Coordinates of C-alpha atoms in Angstrom, one line a residue:
X25 CA 0.0 0.0 0.0
X26 CA 1.4 3.4 -1.0
X27 CA 2.3 5.7 2.0
X28 CA 0.9 9.2 1.5
X29 CA 2.2 10.7 4.7
X30 CA 4.3 9.4 7.6
X31 CA 5.5 10.9 10.9
X32 CA 8.4 9.7 13.0
X33 CA 8.9 10.5 16.7
X34 CA 6.5 13.5 16.6
X35 CA 6.3 15.6 19.7
X36 CA 4.7 18.9 20.7
X37 CA 4.3 20.8 24.0
X38 CA 2.9 24.1 25.0
X39 CA 5.0 25.6 27.9
X40 CA 5.7 22.8 30.3
X41 CA 2.7 20.8 29.3
X42 CA 3.4 18.1 26.7
X43 CA 0.5 17.3 24.4
X44 CA 2.1 14.1 23.0
X45 CA 5.5 12.7 22.4
X46 CA 7.2 10.2 20.1
X47 CA 4.2 9.6 17.8
X48 CA 5.1 7.4 14.8
X49 CA 2.6 6.2 12.2
X50 CA 1.7 6.5 8.5
X51 CA -1.4 7.3 6.4
X52 CA -1.7 5.3 3.3
X53 CA -3.7 5.5 0.0
X54 CA -7.2 4.2 0.3
X55 CA -7.3 4.6 4.1
X56 CA -10.3 6.2 5.9
X57 CA -9.2 6.9 9.5
X58 CA -11.1 8.4 12.4
X59 CA -9.1 10.4 14.9
X60 CA -10.3 10.6 18.5
X61 CA -8.9 11.4 21.9
X62 CA -9.8 13.2 25.1
X63 CA -10.1 17.0 25.3
X64 CA -6.6 18.4 25.5
X65 CA -4.9 15.4 23.9
X66 CA -3.8 17.6 20.9
X67 CA -6.0 16.3 18.0
X68 CA -6.2 19.7 16.3
X69 CA -2.5 20.4 16.9
X70 CA -1.6 17.0 15.4
X71 CA -3.7 17.7 12.3
X72 CA -1.9 21.0 11.8
X73 CA 1.4 19.3 12.2
X74 CA 0.4 16.7 9.6
X75 CA -0.8 19.4 7.3
X76 CA 2.6 21.2 7.6
X77 CA 1.0 24.3 9.1
X78 CA 3.0 24.0 12.4
X79 CA 6.4 22.7 13.2
X80 CA 6.9 19.9 15.8
X81 CA 9.2 20.2 18.8
X82 CA 10.6 16.8 18.0
X83 CA 10.4 14.3 15.2
X84 CA 9.7 14.7 11.4
X85 CA 7.0 14.7 8.8
X86 CA 7.4 12.8 5.5
X87 CA 4.8 13.4 2.8
X88 CA 5.1 11.3 -0.4
X89 CA 6.5 13.3 -3.2
X90 CA 3.8 15.0 -5.2
X91 CA 1.0 14.0 -2.8
X92 CA -1.6 16.6 -2.4
X93 CA -2.6 17.0 1.3
X94 CA -5.7 19.1 2.1
X95 CA -6.7 20.5 5.5
X96 CA -10.2 21.4 6.7
X97 CA -9.9 23.6 9.9
X98 CA -12.6 23.9 12.6
X99 CA -13.0 27.6 11.9
X100 CA -14.3 28.6 8.4
X101 CA -12.5 31.8 7.4
X102 CA -12.9 33.6 4.0
X103 CA -11.6 36.9 2.6
X104 CA -14.1 39.8 2.9
X105 CA -16.4 40.3 0.0
X106 CA -15.6 37.1 -1.9
X107 CA -18.3 35.0 -3.5
X108 CA -18.4 31.2 -3.2
X109 CA -17.1 31.0 -6.8
X110 CA -14.3 33.5 -6.1
X111 CA -13.2 31.6 -2.9
X112 CA -12.6 28.4 -5.0
X113 CA -11.0 30.3 -7.9
X114 CA -8.6 32.0 -5.5
X115 CA -7.7 28.6 -4.0
X116 CA -6.9 27.2 -7.5
X117 CA -4.8 30.3 -8.3
X118 CA -2.8 30.0 -5.1
X119 CA -2.2 26.3 -5.7
X120 CA 1.1 25.8 -7.6
X121 CA 0.0 22.4 -8.8
X122 CA -2.9 24.0 -10.6
X123 CA -0.9 26.7 -12.4
X124 CA -1.1 24.7 -15.7
X125 CA -5.0 24.9 -15.8
X126 CA -6.6 27.2 -18.3
X127 CA -9.1 29.8 -17.0
X128 CA -12.0 27.9 -18.4
X129 CA -10.8 24.7 -16.7
X130 CA -10.7 26.5 -13.4
X131 CA -14.2 27.8 -13.9
X132 CA -15.5 24.4 -14.9
X133 CA -13.8 22.7 -11.9
X134 CA -15.2 25.4 -9.6
X135 CA -18.7 25.1 -10.9
X136 CA -18.7 21.3 -10.6
X137 CA -17.3 21.4 -7.0
X138 CA -19.8 24.0 -5.8
X139 CA -22.7 22.0 -7.3
X140 CA -21.3 18.8 -5.7
X141 CA -21.5 20.4 -2.2
X142 CA -25.0 21.7 -2.8
X143 CA -24.6 25.4 -3.9
X144 CA -27.3 26.5 -6.2
X145 CA -26.1 30.2 -6.2
X146 CA -22.3 30.2 -7.0
X147 CA -22.1 34.0 -6.6
X148 CA -23.4 34.1 -3.0
X149 CA -21.1 36.2 -0.8
X150 CA -19.3 33.9 1.6
X151 CA -19.7 36.3 4.6
X152 CA -23.5 36.1 4.4
X153 CA -23.6 32.3 4.7
X154 CA -24.9 30.4 7.8
X155 CA -22.5 28.2 9.8
X156 CA -23.5 25.0 7.9
X157 CA -23.0 26.6 4.5
X158 CA -19.7 28.1 5.5
X159 CA -18.6 24.6 6.4
X160 CA -19.7 23.3 3.0
X161 CA -17.8 26.1 1.3
X162 CA -14.6 25.4 3.3
X163 CA -14.9 21.8 2.2
X164 CA -15.4 22.8 -1.4
X165 CA -12.2 24.9 -1.2
X166 CA -10.3 21.7 -0.4
X167 CA -12.1 19.4 -2.8
X168 CA -11.5 21.7 -5.8
X169 CA -7.7 21.1 -5.3
X170 CA -8.3 17.3 -5.7
X171 CA -6.4 16.1 -2.6
X172 CA -4.9 12.7 -2.3
X173 CA -5.3 12.9 1.5
X174 CA -7.7 15.2 3.3
X175 CA -7.3 16.1 7.0
X176 CA -10.6 17.1 8.6
X177 CA -10.9 18.8 12.0
X178 CA -14.4 18.4 13.5
X179 CA -16.1 18.7 10.1
X180 CA -19.6 18.2 11.5
X181 CA -19.4 21.4 13.5
X182 CA -22.2 23.8 12.5
X183 CA -23.9 21.2 10.3
X184 CA -27.4 20.1 11.1
X185 CA -28.4 16.4 11.0
X186 CA -29.3 16.4 7.3
X187 CA -26.0 18.2 6.6
X188 CA -24.1 15.5 8.6
X189 CA -25.8 12.8 6.6
X190 CA -24.8 14.6 3.4
X191 CA -21.2 14.7 4.5
X192 CA -21.2 11.0 5.4
X193 CA -22.4 10.2 1.8
X194 CA -19.8 12.5 0.3
X195 CA -16.9 10.9 2.3
X196 CA -18.2 7.4 1.7
X197 CA -18.1 8.1 -2.1
X198 CA -14.7 9.9 -2.0
X199 CA -11.7 8.7 -4.0
X200 CA -9.2 10.4 -1.7
X201 CA -7.9 9.1 1.7
X202 CA -8.8 11.0 4.8
X203 CA -8.1 11.4 8.5
X204 CA -11.1 12.9 10.3
X205 CA -11.1 14.1 13.9
X206 CA -14.5 14.0 15.5
X207 CA -16.4 13.2 18.7
X208 CA -19.6 12.2 16.8
X209 CA -19.8 8.4 17.3
X210 CA -22.5 7.8 14.7
X211 CA -20.4 9.8 12.2
X212 CA -17.4 7.7 13.1
X213 CA -19.3 4.5 12.5
X214 CA -20.4 5.7 9.1
X215 CA -17.1 7.1 7.6
X216 CA -14.2 5.4 9.4
X217 CA -12.7 2.0 8.5
X218 CA -9.9 2.5 11.1
X219 CA -9.7 4.3 14.4
X220 CA -6.7 6.1 15.8
X221 CA -6.9 7.5 19.4
X222 CA -4.2 9.7 20.8
X223 CA -4.1 9.6 24.6
X224 CA -1.6 9.4 27.5
X225 CA -3.3 6.2 28.4
X226 CA -1.2 4.3 25.8
X227 CA 2.6 3.6 26.1
X228 CA 3.1 4.7 22.5
X229 CA 0.9 7.7 22.9
X230 CA -1.7 6.3 20.5
X231 CA -3.8 3.2 19.9
X232 CA -4.8 2.3 16.3
X233 CA -7.2 -0.4 15.3
X234 CA -8.1 -1.6 11.8
X235 CA -11.9 -1.8 11.9
X236 CA -14.9 0.3 12.6
X237 CA -15.6 2.2 15.9
X238 CA -17.4 -0.7 17.6
X239 CA -14.4 -3.0 16.8
X240 CA -12.1 -0.3 18.3
X241 CA -14.2 -0.2 21.5
X242 CA -13.8 -3.9 22.0
X243 CA -10.0 -3.8 21.3
X244 CA -9.5 -0.8 23.6
X245 CA -11.4 -2.5 26.4
X246 CA -9.2 -5.5 26.1
X247 CA -6.0 -3.4 26.1
X248 CA -7.1 -1.3 29.1
X249 CA -8.1 -4.4 31.1
X250 CA -4.7 -5.9 30.3
X251 CA -3.0 -2.7 31.4
X252 CA -4.9 -2.6 34.6
X253 CA -4.1 -6.2 35.4
X254 CA -0.4 -5.4 34.7
X255 CA -0.6 -2.5 37.2
X256 CA -2.0 -4.9 39.8
X257 CA 0.7 -7.5 39.1
X258 CA 3.5 -4.9 39.1
X259 CA 2.2 -3.4 42.4
X260 CA 2.3 -6.9 44.0
X261 CA 5.9 -7.4 42.8
X262 CA 6.9 -3.9 44.1
X263 CA 5.4 -4.8 47.5
X264 CA 7.6 -8.0 47.6
X265 CA 10.7 -6.1 46.5
X266 CA 10.0 -3.4 49.1
X267 CA 9.9 -6.0 51.9
X268 CA 13.1 -7.5 50.5
X269 CA 14.9 -4.2 50.4
X270 CA 13.8 -3.4 53.9
X271 CA 15.6 -6.2 55.7
X272 CA 18.6 -5.7 58.0
X273 CA 21.5 -3.7 56.8
X274 CA 23.8 -6.7 57.2
X275 CA 21.7 -8.6 54.8
X276 CA 21.5 -5.7 52.4
X277 CA 25.3 -5.8 51.9
X278 CA 24.9 -9.2 50.4
X279 CA 22.1 -8.2 48.0
X280 CA 22.9 -8.3 44.3
X281 CA 23.2 -4.8 42.8
X282 CA 21.3 -6.0 39.8
X283 CA 18.3 -7.0 41.9
X284 CA 18.2 -3.6 43.5
X285 CA 18.3 -1.9 40.1
X286 CA 15.5 -4.2 38.9
X287 CA 13.4 -3.2 42.0
X288 CA 13.9 0.5 41.3
X289 CA 13.0 0.0 37.6
X290 CA 9.8 -1.8 38.6
X291 CA 8.8 1.1 40.8
X292 CA 9.2 3.5 37.9
X293 CA 7.1 1.1 35.8
X294 CA 4.4 1.0 38.4
X295 CA 4.3 4.8 38.6
X296 CA 4.0 5.0 34.8
X297 CA 1.2 2.5 34.8
X298 CA -0.7 4.3 37.5
X299 CA -0.4 7.6 35.7
X300 CA -1.6 6.1 32.4
X301 CA -4.5 4.2 33.9
X302 CA -5.6 7.2 35.9
X303 CA -5.8 9.2 32.6
X304 CA -8.5 6.9 31.3
X305 CA -11.2 8.3 33.7
X306 CA -14.3 10.2 32.7
X307 CA -16.1 13.1 34.3
X308 CA -18.6 12.2 37.0
X309 CA -21.8 13.5 35.4
X310 CA -24.9 12.7 37.4
X311 CA -27.9 15.1 37.4
X312 CA -30.1 15.3 40.5
X313 CA -33.9 14.9 40.3
X314 CA -36.5 16.3 42.7
X315 CA -38.1 12.8 42.6
X316 CA -41.5 14.4 41.9
X317 CA -44.1 11.7 41.1
X318 CA -46.6 13.8 39.1
X319 CA -47.8 12.0 36.0
X320 CA -47.8 15.2 34.0
X321 CA -44.9 17.7 34.4
X322 CA -45.6 19.9 31.4
X323 CA -48.3 20.2 28.8
X324 CA -48.2 22.4 25.7
X325 CA -51.0 22.9 23.1
X326 CA -50.9 24.8 19.9
X327 CA -47.5 26.5 20.4
X328 CA -46.7 29.0 17.7
X329 CA -43.7 31.3 17.2
X330 CA -42.5 33.7 14.5
X331 CA -39.3 35.7 14.4
X332 CA -38.5 38.4 11.8
X333 CA -41.7 37.9 10.0
X334 CA -41.1 34.2 9.5
X335 CA -43.1 31.5 11.2
X336 CA -40.7 29.1 12.9
X337 CA -43.4 26.6 14.0
X338 CA -47.1 26.4 14.6
X339 CA -49.6 24.2 16.4
X340 CA -47.0 22.2 18.4
X341 CA -48.4 19.9 21.1
X342 CA -46.2 18.4 23.8
X343 CA -46.8 16.2 26.9
X344 CA -43.9 15.6 29.3
X345 CA -43.9 13.2 32.1
X346 CA -41.3 11.5 34.3
X347 CA -38.9 9.1 32.4
X348 CA -39.6 10.8 29.0
X349 CA -36.9 12.2 26.7
X350 CA -38.2 14.4 23.9
X351 CA -35.8 15.2 21.1
X352 CA -36.3 18.4 19.0
X353 CA -35.1 18.0 15.4
X354 CA -34.8 20.3 12.4
X355 CA -32.4 22.0 10.1
X356 CA -30.4 25.0 11.3
X357 CA -32.7 28.0 11.9
X358 CA -35.9 25.9 12.2
X359 CA -36.5 27.1 15.7
X360 CA -35.4 24.2 18.0
X361 CA -33.6 26.5 20.5
X362 CA -36.6 28.9 20.4
X363 CA -39.0 26.1 21.2
X364 CA -36.8 25.0 24.0
X365 CA -36.8 28.5 25.5
X366 CA -40.6 28.6 25.2
X367 CA -40.9 25.4 27.2
X368 CA -38.4 26.7 29.8
X369 CA -40.4 29.8 30.2
X370 CA -37.7 32.3 29.2
X371 CA -39.5 33.3 25.9
X372 CA -43.3 33.9 25.4
X373 CA -45.2 32.1 22.6
X374 CA -47.2 34.0 20.0
X375 CA -50.0 31.6 20.4
X376 CA -50.8 28.4 22.3
X377 CA -50.7 27.5 26.0
X378 CA -48.2 25.9 28.3
X379 CA -49.4 24.3 31.6
X380 CA -46.6 23.4 34.1
X381 CA -47.0 21.3 37.2
X382 CA -47.1 23.5 40.4
X383 CA -43.6 24.4 41.5
X384 CA -42.0 22.8 38.4
X385 CA -38.2 23.1 38.5
X386 CA -36.4 23.3 35.2
X387 CA -32.7 23.3 34.6
X388 CA -31.4 24.7 31.3
X389 CA -28.2 24.1 29.5
X390 CA -27.8 26.9 26.9
X391 CA -26.2 26.2 23.5
X392 CA -23.7 29.1 23.9
X393 CA -23.3 28.4 27.6
X394 CA -24.7 31.9 28.3
X395 CA -25.2 31.1 32.0
X396 CA -21.4 30.6 32.4
X397 CA -19.5 33.7 33.7
X398 CA -16.1 33.3 32.0
X399 CA -14.5 36.2 33.8
X400 CA -14.3 34.4 37.2
X401 CA -11.9 31.7 38.3
X402 CA -12.7 28.0 37.9
X403 CA -13.0 27.8 41.7
X404 CA -15.5 30.6 41.8
X405 CA -17.5 29.1 39.0
X406 CA -17.7 25.7 40.7
X407 CA -18.2 27.0 44.2
X408 CA -19.4 30.7 44.4
X409 CA -19.4 30.8 48.2
X410 CA -16.9 29.3 50.5
X411 CA -14.9 26.1 49.8
X412 CA -17.7 23.5 49.8
X413 CA -20.4 22.5 47.2
X414 CA -23.6 20.8 48.3
X415 CA -24.4 17.9 46.2
X416 CA -27.2 15.4 46.9
X417 CA -27.6 16.9 50.4
X418 CA -23.9 16.4 51.3
X419 CA -21.0 18.9 51.4
X420 CA -18.1 18.3 49.1
X421 CA -14.8 20.3 49.1
X422 CA -14.3 22.3 45.9
X423 CA -11.0 20.4 45.1
X424 CA -12.9 17.0 45.2
X425 CA -15.7 18.6 43.1
X426 CA -13.2 19.9 40.5
X427 CA -11.5 16.5 40.4
X428 CA -14.8 14.8 39.7
X429 CA -14.9 16.8 36.4
X430 CA -11.2 16.1 35.6
X431 CA -9.8 19.4 36.7
X432 CA -6.4 19.6 38.4
X433 CA -5.9 21.5 41.7
X434 CA -3.6 24.0 40.0
X435 CA -6.4 24.9 37.6
X436 CA -8.7 26.2 40.3
X437 CA -7.3 29.8 40.2
X438 CA -7.3 30.1 36.4
X439 CA -10.1 32.2 34.7
X440 CA -12.8 30.2 33.0
X441 CA -12.1 32.1 29.8
X442 CA -8.7 30.3 29.5
X443 CA -10.3 26.9 29.6
X444 CA -11.0 24.9 26.4
X445 CA -14.6 24.6 25.0
X446 CA -14.9 21.0 26.4
X447 CA -13.7 22.2 29.9
X448 CA -16.2 25.1 29.9
X449 CA -19.0 22.6 29.0
X450 CA -18.0 20.4 32.0
X451 CA -18.0 23.5 34.3
X452 CA -21.5 24.4 33.1
X453 CA -22.7 20.8 33.7
X454 CA -21.1 20.9 37.2
X455 CA -23.1 24.0 38.0
X456 CA -26.4 22.5 36.8
X457 CA -25.8 19.3 38.7
X458 CA -26.1 21.1 42.1
X459 CA -29.7 22.0 41.3
X460 CA -32.4 19.3 41.7
X461 CA -34.7 19.4 38.6
X462 CA -38.0 18.0 37.4
X463 CA -37.1 18.7 33.7
X464 CA -33.7 19.1 32.0
X465 CA -33.7 21.4 29.0
X466 CA -30.5 20.7 27.1
X467 CA -29.6 22.7 24.0
X468 CA -26.6 21.1 22.3
X469 CA -25.0 19.9 25.5
X470 CA -22.5 17.6 23.6
X471 CA -20.7 20.5 21.8
X472 CA -17.0 20.3 22.6
X473 CA -17.3 17.2 24.9
X474 CA -15.0 14.3 24.2
X475 CA -16.3 10.8 23.9
X476 CA -15.7 9.7 27.5
X477 CA -17.6 12.8 28.7
X478 CA -20.4 12.1 26.1
X479 CA -20.8 8.6 27.4
X480 CA -20.9 9.8 31.0
X481 CA -23.6 12.4 30.0
X482 CA -25.5 9.7 28.2
X483 CA -25.6 7.4 31.1
X484 CA -26.6 10.1 33.5
X485 CA -29.5 11.2 31.3
X486 CA -30.7 7.7 30.7
X487 CA -31.0 7.1 34.5
X488 CA -32.5 10.6 35.2
X489 CA -36.1 9.9 36.6
X490 CA -37.5 13.3 35.5
X491 CA -38.1 14.5 31.9
X492 CA -35.5 15.6 29.4
X493 CA -36.0 17.9 26.4
X494 CA -32.9 17.5 24.1
X495 CA -31.6 19.4 21.1
X496 CA -28.5 17.8 19.7
X497 CA -26.9 16.7 16.4
X498 CA -25.4 13.7 18.1
X499 CA -27.4 10.9 16.7
X500 CA -25.9 8.2 19.0
X501 CA -27.1 10.2 22.0
X502 CA -30.5 10.9 20.5
X503 CA -31.1 7.3 19.3
X504 CA -30.3 6.0 22.8
X505 CA -32.3 8.4 24.8
X506 CA -35.2 9.8 22.9
X507 CA -38.6 8.2 23.5
X508 CA -40.2 10.7 21.1
X509 CA -39.0 13.3 18.6
X510 CA -40.6 16.4 17.1
X511 CA -39.4 17.5 13.7
X512 CA -39.6 21.2 12.7
X513 CA -39.8 21.8 9.0
X514 CA -39.5 24.8 6.7
X515 CA -42.7 26.9 6.5
X516 CA -43.6 26.3 10.2
X517 CA -44.7 22.7 10.0
X518 CA -44.1 20.3 12.9
X519 CA -44.8 16.6 13.4
X520 CA -44.1 13.8 15.9
X521 CA -41.9 10.9 15.0
X522 CA -40.8 7.7 16.7
X523 CA -37.1 8.0 16.0
X524 CA -34.4 10.2 14.5
X525 CA -34.1 7.9 11.4
X526 CA -37.8 8.2 10.8
X527 CA -37.6 12.0 10.8
X528 CA -34.5 11.9 8.5
X529 CA -36.3 9.8 5.9
X530 CA -39.4 12.1 6.1
X531 CA -37.2 15.2 5.8
X532 CA -35.4 13.8 2.7
X533 CA -38.7 12.9 1.0
X534 CA -40.0 16.4 1.6
X535 CA -36.8 17.9 0.3
X536 CA -36.9 15.7 -2.8
X537 CA -40.5 16.7 -3.5
X538 CA -39.7 20.4 -3.0
X539 CA -36.8 20.2 -5.5
X540 CA -38.9 18.3 -8.0
X541 CA -41.7 20.8 -7.7
X542 CA -39.3 23.7 -8.3
X543 CA -37.9 22.0 -11.4
X544 CA -41.4 21.4 -12.7
X545 CA -42.3 25.0 -12.1
X546 CA -39.1 26.2 -13.8
X547 CA -39.8 23.9 -16.8
X548 CA -43.4 25.1 -17.1
X549 CA -42.2 28.8 -16.9
X550 CA -39.6 28.1 -19.6
X551 CA -42.2 26.5 -21.8
X552 CA -44.6 29.3 -21.3
X553 CA -42.0 31.9 -22.0
X554 CA -41.1 30.2 -25.3
X555 CA -44.7 30.2 -26.4
X556 CA -45.2 33.8 -25.5
X557 CA -42.0 35.1 -27.1
X558 CA -41.9 36.4 -30.6
X559 CA -40.3 34.2 -33.2
X560 CA -36.6 34.8 -33.2
X561 CA -33.9 33.8 -35.6
X562 CA -32.4 30.5 -34.3
X563 CA -28.6 30.2 -33.9
X564 CA -28.6 26.5 -33.3
X565 CA -27.1 24.0 -35.7
X566 CA -29.3 21.2 -36.9
X567 CA -27.6 18.7 -34.5
X568 CA -28.0 21.2 -31.6
X569 CA -31.7 21.6 -32.4
X570 CA -32.2 17.9 -32.3
X571 CA -30.3 17.7 -29.0
X572 CA -32.5 20.4 -27.5
X573 CA -35.7 18.7 -28.6
X574 CA -34.7 15.5 -26.8
X575 CA -33.0 16.9 -23.8
X576 CA -36.0 17.0 -21.5
X577 CA -36.5 13.3 -22.0
X578 CA -32.8 12.8 -21.4
X579 CA -33.0 14.7 -18.1
X580 CA -35.9 12.7 -17.0
X581 CA -34.1 9.4 -17.7
X582 CA -30.9 10.7 -15.9
X583 CA -32.9 11.7 -12.8
X584 CA -34.5 8.3 -12.7
X585 CA -31.0 6.7 -13.0
X586 CA -29.8 9.0 -10.2
X587 CA -32.7 8.0 -7.9
X588 CA -31.9 4.3 -8.6
X589 CA -28.2 5.0 -7.8
X590 CA -29.2 6.6 -4.5
X591 CA -31.3 3.6 -3.6
X592 CA -28.4 1.3 -4.5
X593 CA -26.2 3.3 -2.0
X594 CA -28.8 2.7 0.8
X595 CA -29.0 -1.0 -0.1
X596 CA -25.2 -1.3 0.0
X597 CA -24.9 0.4 3.4
X598 CA -24.9 -3.0 5.1
X599 CA -22.6 -4.7 2.6
X600 CA -18.8 -4.7 2.2
X601 CA -16.8 -1.5 2.0
X602 CA -15.9 -2.1 -1.7
X603 CA -19.6 -2.6 -2.7
X604 CA -20.6 0.5 -0.8
X605 CA -17.8 2.5 -2.3
X606 CA -18.7 1.4 -5.8
X607 CA -22.4 2.3 -5.2
X608 CA -21.4 5.8 -3.9
X609 CA -19.1 6.4 -7.0
X610 CA -21.9 5.4 -9.3
X611 CA -24.4 7.7 -7.5
X612 CA -22.0 10.7 -7.8
X613 CA -21.6 10.0 -11.5
X614 CA -25.4 9.8 -12.0
X615 CA -25.8 13.1 -10.1
X616 CA -23.1 14.7 -12.2
X617 CA -24.8 13.6 -15.4
X618 CA -28.1 15.2 -14.3
X619 CA -26.2 18.5 -13.6
X620 CA -24.4 18.3 -16.9
X621 CA -27.7 17.9 -18.8
X622 CA -29.3 20.8 -17.0
X623 CA -26.3 23.0 -17.8
X624 CA -26.4 21.9 -21.4
X625 CA -30.1 22.7 -21.6
X626 CA -29.5 26.2 -20.3
X627 CA -26.6 26.6 -22.8
X628 CA -28.7 25.5 -25.7
X629 CA -31.6 27.8 -24.7
X630 CA -29.3 30.7 -24.4
X631 CA -28.0 30.2 -27.9
X632 CA -31.4 30.5 -29.4

């Protein structure tokens, strides 16, 4: 297998804190690797080192000669005033490997790539795009350069669930190799054939498994169990050696120097094992319920809300009781956060009624963590008064409380603003855990959390006896917890669904019907305009005229072929990787043919 990029002895530290050291691995042609690791392990830094955007403290990076390595950053930044088309053309112009392209070739490649990622308007100004479309444009900027290896840092950030599904399909059908850093477990299962985790838990600093995410979990559990057993065995040997070394001084003079050296080395080994095994812990997330026994906690009827003259949703009915978890689904901007605020009582509805049980206690996790004062120290954020936190009716010292959420003692005096996004999320969760609640209102609580923290959050919510209302793009979390979901659609529609997958299928059907209706209306408008227009001198050749007369039938056949290819992709999802890849490639070709025919139709019409 051809090596695209290799690293040897890679190490990086910030100040006195080492992120990782002595990493050595390679990325080969055809590989699709998921990169995971706890917050602070250095995933983003590693990707920048691999991309050649930062220099390591130690070690080296060895790309294959001529290999094109792309990098999709977490933040999507574009030059002011540039359109989507201009962003891609600028990328091609700056790329030395694309210097030989003619102007029309650059324009063609740009148009194809923008269409591939879903842009209908290629002249839209990048600065005006929503977060999800900015992410698509950033991806297009890398795809237009035709990378051999693409490094992606949290590519699902800012994408709604339909956007994440779209990205999964794009990557599954890609011909390039990729290394993708993500905490989205469902996304990992869909796109990664190998998993690489960087963590201090492992002797080599990383653990790599050939196989999907579930295979990785099994292998990691085996490894960590073996490492824990090794710590216990080594601790027993150290105890024996300590007793041996503690005998009378006269006996010590006869002890072999090599045995003394072995005993000291074993102590160092035990200290190393203890440190590594301790690093595998997760935050102790456990929300507190009021234990209220009311059958109905909250009832809503006919909720309607409009913002900026646009109806977000209307006629929404909700019944919440103990043990329920309601998921709110919809594309970005559909009103999920707004509906959550209505239920929490922080925003009034335009119409409808909400009846809450007497004395109902709601706890709200805000998407932007607005309730978190980042100007205070970590200690003050965790414990506003004194040195003790009351949790489940018992006092706990702030140091122990901080340790529960994986904070070190020396971090207590640092300002919250200096903490990472994942650490700030853990602080906000720690604050909310001290308040008993009947209903948990959680708006994107998984943002910035690493996988161990996600799993701890998941387990806590699953055992929470009250009700939960959840907004999240983490399908693994939603699939496990939600007893019901409400989908919000464009135009203010809302409906109840049994699962996330059921809503996704309904949403895709609605989108397909909308696109088909728009095409039919456009075709009818074009036909009407042709009939109404005065006869004009045709500039088409005889062959072009014949082509134009048959192009609508060709488009219809191409769209049917594209639909069949999409169905083939779904059918191949449970089959081998090679079959799935072949189906995805065929689907992309079918879509490209539809786009080509529409472009040709417009071209022929313009010539008349």
